[in-house]
Coordinates of C-alpha atoms in Angstrom, one line a residue:
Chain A
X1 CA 26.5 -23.8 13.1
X2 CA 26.6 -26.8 10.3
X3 CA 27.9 -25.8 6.9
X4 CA 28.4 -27.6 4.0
X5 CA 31.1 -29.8 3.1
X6 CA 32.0 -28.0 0.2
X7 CA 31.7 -23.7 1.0
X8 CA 31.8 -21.9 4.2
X9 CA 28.0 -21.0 3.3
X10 CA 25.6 -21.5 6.7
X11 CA 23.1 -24.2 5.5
X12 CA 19.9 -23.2 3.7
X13 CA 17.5 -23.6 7.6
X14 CA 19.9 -21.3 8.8
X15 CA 19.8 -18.7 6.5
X16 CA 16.0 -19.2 6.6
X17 CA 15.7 -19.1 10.9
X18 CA 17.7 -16.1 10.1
X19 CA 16.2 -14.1 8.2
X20 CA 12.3 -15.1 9.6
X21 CA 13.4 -14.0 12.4
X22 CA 14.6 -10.3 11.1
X23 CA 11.6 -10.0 9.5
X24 CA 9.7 -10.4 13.0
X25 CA 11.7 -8.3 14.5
X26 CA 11.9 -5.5 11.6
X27 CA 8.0 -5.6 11.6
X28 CA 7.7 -5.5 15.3
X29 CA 10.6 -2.4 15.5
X30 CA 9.3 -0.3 13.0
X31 CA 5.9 -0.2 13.9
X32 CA 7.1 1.3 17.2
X33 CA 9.8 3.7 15.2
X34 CA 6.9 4.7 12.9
X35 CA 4.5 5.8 15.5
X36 CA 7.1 7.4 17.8
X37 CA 8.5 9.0 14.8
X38 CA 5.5 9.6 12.6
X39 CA 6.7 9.4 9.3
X40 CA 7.6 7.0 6.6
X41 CA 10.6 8.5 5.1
X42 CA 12.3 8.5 8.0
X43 CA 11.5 4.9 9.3
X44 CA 12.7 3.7 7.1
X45 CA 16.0 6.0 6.8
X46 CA 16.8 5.3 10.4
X47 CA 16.1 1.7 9.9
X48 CA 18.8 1.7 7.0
X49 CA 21.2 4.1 8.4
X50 CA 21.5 3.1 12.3
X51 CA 21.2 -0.7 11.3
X52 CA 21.1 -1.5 14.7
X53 CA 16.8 -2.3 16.4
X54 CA 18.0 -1.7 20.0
X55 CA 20.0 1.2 19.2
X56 CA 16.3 2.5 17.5
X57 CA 14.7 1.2 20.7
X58 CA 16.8 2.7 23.4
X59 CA 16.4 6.1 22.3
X60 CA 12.4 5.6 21.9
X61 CA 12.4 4.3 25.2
X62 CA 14.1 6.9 26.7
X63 CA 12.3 9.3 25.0
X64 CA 8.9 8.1 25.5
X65 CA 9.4 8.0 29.4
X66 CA 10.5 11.7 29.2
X67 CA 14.3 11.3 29.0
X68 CA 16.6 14.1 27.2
X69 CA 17.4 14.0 23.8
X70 CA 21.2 13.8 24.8
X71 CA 20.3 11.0 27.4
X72 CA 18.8 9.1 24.9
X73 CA 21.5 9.1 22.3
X74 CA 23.9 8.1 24.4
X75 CA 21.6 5.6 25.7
X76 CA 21.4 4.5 21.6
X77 CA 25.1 4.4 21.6
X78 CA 25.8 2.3 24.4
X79 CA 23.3 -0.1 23.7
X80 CA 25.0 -0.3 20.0
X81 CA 28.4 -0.7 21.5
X82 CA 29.0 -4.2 21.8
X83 CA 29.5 -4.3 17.8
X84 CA 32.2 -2.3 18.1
X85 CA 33.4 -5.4 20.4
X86 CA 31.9 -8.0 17.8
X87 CA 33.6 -5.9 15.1
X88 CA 37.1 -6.2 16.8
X89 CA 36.8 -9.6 16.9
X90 CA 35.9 -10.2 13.5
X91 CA 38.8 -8.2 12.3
X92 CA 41.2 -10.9 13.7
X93 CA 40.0 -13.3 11.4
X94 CA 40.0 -11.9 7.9
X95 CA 41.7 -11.3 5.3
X96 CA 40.5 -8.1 3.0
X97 CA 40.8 -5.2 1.3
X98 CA 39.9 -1.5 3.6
X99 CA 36.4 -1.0 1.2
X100 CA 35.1 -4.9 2.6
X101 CA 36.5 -4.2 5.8
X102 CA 34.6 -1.1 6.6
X103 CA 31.4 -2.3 4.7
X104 CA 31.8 -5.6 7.3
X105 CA 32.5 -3.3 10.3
X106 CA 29.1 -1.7 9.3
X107 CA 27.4 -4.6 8.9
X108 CA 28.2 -6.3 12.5
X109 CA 25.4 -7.5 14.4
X110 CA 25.1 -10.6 16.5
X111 CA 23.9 -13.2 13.9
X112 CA 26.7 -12.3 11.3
X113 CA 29.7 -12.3 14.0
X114 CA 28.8 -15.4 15.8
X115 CA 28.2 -17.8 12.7
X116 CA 31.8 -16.2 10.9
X117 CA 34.0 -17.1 13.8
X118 CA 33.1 -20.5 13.4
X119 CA 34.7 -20.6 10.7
X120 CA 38.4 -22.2 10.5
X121 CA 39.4 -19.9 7.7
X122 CA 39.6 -16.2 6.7
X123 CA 37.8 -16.5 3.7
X124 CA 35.6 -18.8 5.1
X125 CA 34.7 -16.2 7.8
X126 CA 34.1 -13.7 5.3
X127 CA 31.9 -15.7 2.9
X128 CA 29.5 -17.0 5.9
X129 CA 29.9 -13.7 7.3
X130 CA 28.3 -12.2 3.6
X131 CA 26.1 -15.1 3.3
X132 CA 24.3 -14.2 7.2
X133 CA 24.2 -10.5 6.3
X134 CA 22.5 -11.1 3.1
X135 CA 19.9 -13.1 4.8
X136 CA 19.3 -11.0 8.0
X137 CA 19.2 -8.1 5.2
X138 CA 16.7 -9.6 3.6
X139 CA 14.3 -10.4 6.5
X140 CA 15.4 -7.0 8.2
X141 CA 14.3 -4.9 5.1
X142 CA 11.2 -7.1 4.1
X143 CA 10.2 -6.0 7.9
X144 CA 10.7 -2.7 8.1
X145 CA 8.7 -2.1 4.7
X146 CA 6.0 -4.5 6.1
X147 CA 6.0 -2.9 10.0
X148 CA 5.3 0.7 8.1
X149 CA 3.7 0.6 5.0
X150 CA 1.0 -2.9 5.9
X151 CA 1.3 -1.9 9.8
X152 CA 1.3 -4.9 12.4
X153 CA 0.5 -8.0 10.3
X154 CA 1.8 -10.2 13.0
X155 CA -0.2 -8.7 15.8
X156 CA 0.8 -9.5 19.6
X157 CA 4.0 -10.6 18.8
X158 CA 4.7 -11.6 22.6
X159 CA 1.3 -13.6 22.1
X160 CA 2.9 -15.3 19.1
X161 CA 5.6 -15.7 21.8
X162 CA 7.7 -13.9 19.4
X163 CA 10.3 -12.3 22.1
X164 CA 11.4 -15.7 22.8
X165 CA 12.6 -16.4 19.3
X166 CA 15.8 -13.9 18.7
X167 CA 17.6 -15.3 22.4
X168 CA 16.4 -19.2 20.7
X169 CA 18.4 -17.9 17.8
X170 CA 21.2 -16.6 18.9
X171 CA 22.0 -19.6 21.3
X172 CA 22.0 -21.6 18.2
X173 CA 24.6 -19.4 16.8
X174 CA 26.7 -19.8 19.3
X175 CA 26.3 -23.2 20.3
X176 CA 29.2 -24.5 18.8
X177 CA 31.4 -22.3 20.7
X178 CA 29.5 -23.1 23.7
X179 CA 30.6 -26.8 23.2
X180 CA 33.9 -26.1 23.8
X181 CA 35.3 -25.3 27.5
X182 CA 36.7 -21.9 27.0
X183 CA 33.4 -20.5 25.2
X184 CA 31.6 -22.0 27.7
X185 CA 33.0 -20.4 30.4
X186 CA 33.0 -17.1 28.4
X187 CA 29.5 -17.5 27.9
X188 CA 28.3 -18.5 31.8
X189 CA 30.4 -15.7 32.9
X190 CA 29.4 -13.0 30.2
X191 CA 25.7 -13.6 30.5
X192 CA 25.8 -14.2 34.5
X193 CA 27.5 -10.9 35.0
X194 CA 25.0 -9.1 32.4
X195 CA 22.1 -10.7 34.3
X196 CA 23.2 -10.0 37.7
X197 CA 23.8 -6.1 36.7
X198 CA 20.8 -5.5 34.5
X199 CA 18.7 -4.2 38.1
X200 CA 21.6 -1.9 38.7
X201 CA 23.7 -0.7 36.4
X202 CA 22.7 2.0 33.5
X203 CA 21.4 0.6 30.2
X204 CA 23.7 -1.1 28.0
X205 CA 26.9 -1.3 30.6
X206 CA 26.0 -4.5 31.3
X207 CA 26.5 -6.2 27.8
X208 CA 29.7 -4.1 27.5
X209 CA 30.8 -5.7 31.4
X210 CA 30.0 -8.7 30.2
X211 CA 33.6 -8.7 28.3
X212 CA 34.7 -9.4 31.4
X213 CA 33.8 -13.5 30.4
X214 CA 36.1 -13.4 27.9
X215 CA 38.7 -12.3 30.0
X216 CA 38.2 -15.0 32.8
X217 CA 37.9 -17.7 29.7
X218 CA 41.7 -17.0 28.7
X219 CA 42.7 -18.6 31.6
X220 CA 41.1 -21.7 30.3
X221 CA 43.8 -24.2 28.3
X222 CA 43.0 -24.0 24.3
X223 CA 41.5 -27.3 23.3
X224 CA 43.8 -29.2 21.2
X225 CA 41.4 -28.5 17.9
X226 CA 40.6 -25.4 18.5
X227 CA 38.6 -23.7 15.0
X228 CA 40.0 -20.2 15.9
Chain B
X1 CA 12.8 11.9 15.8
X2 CA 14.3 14.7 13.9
X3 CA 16.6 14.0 10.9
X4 CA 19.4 15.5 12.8
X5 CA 18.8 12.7 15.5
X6 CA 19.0 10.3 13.3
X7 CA 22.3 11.2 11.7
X8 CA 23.5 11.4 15.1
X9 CA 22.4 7.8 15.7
X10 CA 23.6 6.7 13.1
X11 CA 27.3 8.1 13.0
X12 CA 27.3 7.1 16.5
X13 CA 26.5 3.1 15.6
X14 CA 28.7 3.3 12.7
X15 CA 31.5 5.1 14.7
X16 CA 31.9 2.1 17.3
X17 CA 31.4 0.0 14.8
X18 CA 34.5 1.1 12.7
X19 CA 36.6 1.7 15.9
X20 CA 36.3 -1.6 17.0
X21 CA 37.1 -3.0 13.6
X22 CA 40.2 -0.9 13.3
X23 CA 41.4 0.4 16.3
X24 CA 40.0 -2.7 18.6
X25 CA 41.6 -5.4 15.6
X26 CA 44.9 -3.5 15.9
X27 CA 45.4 -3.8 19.4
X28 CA 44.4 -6.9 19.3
X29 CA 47.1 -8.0 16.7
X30 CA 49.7 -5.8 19.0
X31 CA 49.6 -8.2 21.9
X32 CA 49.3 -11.7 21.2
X33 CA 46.6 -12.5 24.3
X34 CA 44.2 -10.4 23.2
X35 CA 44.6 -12.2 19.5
X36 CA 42.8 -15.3 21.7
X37 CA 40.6 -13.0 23.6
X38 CA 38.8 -11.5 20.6
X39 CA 37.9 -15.2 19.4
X40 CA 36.1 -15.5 22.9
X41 CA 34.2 -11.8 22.7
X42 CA 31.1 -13.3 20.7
X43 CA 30.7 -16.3 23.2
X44 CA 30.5 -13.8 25.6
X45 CA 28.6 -10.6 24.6
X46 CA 26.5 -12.6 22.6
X47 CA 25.6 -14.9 25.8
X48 CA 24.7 -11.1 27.7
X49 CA 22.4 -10.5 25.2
X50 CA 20.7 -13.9 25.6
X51 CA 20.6 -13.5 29.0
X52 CA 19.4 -9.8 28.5
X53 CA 16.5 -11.1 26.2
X54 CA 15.8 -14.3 28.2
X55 CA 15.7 -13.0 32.0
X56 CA 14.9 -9.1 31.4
X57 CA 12.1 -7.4 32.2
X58 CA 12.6 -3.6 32.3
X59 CA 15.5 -3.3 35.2
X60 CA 14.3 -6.2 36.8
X61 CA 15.1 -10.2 36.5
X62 CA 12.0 -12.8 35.8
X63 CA 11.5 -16.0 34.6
X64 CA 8.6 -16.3 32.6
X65 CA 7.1 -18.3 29.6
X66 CA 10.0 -16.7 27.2
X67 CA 12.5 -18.1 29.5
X68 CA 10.8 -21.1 29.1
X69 CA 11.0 -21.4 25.7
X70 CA 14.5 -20.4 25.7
X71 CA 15.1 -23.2 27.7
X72 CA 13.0 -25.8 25.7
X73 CA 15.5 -24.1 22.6
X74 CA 18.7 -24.8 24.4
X75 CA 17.2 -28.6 25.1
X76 CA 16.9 -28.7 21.4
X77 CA 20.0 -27.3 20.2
X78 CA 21.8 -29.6 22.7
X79 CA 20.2 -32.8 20.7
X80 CA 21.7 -30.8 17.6
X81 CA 17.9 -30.2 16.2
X82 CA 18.1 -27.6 13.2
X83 CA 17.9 -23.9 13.8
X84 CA 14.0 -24.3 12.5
X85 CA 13.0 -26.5 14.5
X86 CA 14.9 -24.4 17.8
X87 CA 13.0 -20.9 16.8
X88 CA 9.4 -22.9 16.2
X89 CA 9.8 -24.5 19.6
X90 CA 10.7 -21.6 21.3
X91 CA 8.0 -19.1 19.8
X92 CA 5.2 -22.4 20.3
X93 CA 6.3 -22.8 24.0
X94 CA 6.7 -19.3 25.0
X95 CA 3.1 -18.9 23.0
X96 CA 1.2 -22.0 24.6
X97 CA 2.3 -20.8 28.7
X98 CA 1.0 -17.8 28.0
X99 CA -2.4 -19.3 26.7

């Protein structure tokens, strides 16, 4: 991710990719939270409480193919586990007060994490980290009022080719990391291990496995000018 | 989805969440490998979920017209094009395959 030369803020397309592409996904999400939950009210609660779409998704999904209420909580919890991993992470790198900290914890979701820890500073984490919130916010909230109260507007989103544009997004987010030889390697392993276990192991586990490229990547020498 | 349910969802999300930035963070600052391993978590869990999103079709694997606009995104973002420009390609080439 580019910033400017003079703040830590992500430039202006980024915000803007950012939060289009929350808005697609909070219209696409809710519409299926609406009808699987039938009401309004609580739409849009869970879409403000739970702040996390595949957290929402896992338990309709288990749900709607007959799964236990208990099965699909935990299936929701899982699935929302790796920011508790993006959260860790992110506390490393700043510098603030318990109220920020735990109002940031909240707040972790791919987008956020992945542009912050490009940052060279703590305070520059934390501003782009504020900056990416307020625009996924944005897009997210503008969704979710559009996906319940105007319905569909965007129709098939896979015809729109839609589901292709949050994995687009989040590679850019991480493509600096990616262009150094240790987040490479965490990435190939990561997303090779998630990939090879998705047909076999339980929802979610794989994401949380994927850790494991991390690991593997410390045995990779730290480039000389490493950001973090 | 009873209100109960999603209180439940939501302390659960918000529970990992805060455990990860307290408890995770402190351990993390305890041993001085793991202070370089949490700047190498988002390349990889993020990576899982592209791969998730890219390759995943219920439990199985496929490569399909979203891969392929993945892949014409990770062409793109190699050259350095902006994020824009990335998102629009990928949407407009998973969109025309599928015509």
């Amino acid at each position: 991710m580019s910033e400017t030369s003079t703040s830590a803020r992500p430039e202006w397309g980024t915000l803007i990719g950012i939060g289009l592409t929350f808005f697609a996904i909070g219209v696409t999400v809710n519409v299926l939270v609406y009808e699987h939950v039938g009401s309004a009210v609580k739409t849009i609660a869970a879409a403000g409480i739970v702040l996390s779409a595949t957290s929402e998704l896992a338990y309709v999904a288990v749900r709607d193919v007959g799964g236990s209420v208990l099965a699909a909580l935990i299936a929701g919890w899982v699935v929302a586990s790796r920011f508790g991993l993006l959260a860790a992470s992110l506390g490393t790198r700043i510098q603030v007060g318990h109220l920020q900290r735990s109002c940031a914890a909240l707040n972790c979701l791919d987008p956020n994490v992945g542009v912050a820890m490009q940052q060279p500073t703590p305070k520059g984490v934390i501003t782009a980290f504020w900056w990416v919130t307020g625009a996924l916010h944005l897009g997210w909230w503008c969704g979710t009022f559009t996906g319940v109260f105007l319905g569909n507007i965007i129709g098939d989103a896979n015809r729109l080719g839609l589901d292709a544009v949050f994995p687009a997004l989040l590679l850019a987010i991480i493509a600096n990391l990616l262009r150094q030889k240790p987040g490479l390697i965490a990435a190939l392993v990561g997303g090779g291990l998630c990939a090879a276990l998705l047909p076999i192991a339980p929802a979610g586990t794989p994401i949380i496995l994927s850790l494991t490229g991390a690991v593997v990547a410390l045995k990779v020498p730290e480039p000389k000018a490493a950001n973090s | 989805m009873t209100w109960t349910i999603i209180i439940l969802l939501a302390v659960g999300v918000a529970s990992l969440r805060l455990l990860g930035m307290y408890g995770g963070t402190a351990l993390v600052r305890r041993v001085p490998m793991f202070e370089r391993l949490g700047s190498l978590i988002p390349a990889a869990v993020v990576s899982a979920v592209i791969a998730q999103l890219t390759f995943a079709s219920g439990k199985s694997l496929t490569i399909d017209a979203r891969s392929a606009g993945v892949a014409v995104a990770a062409v793109l973002i190699w050259r350095r094009a902006p994020i824009i420009v990335v998102i629009l390609a990928a949407a407009a080439t998973t969109a025309l395959l599928r015509l």
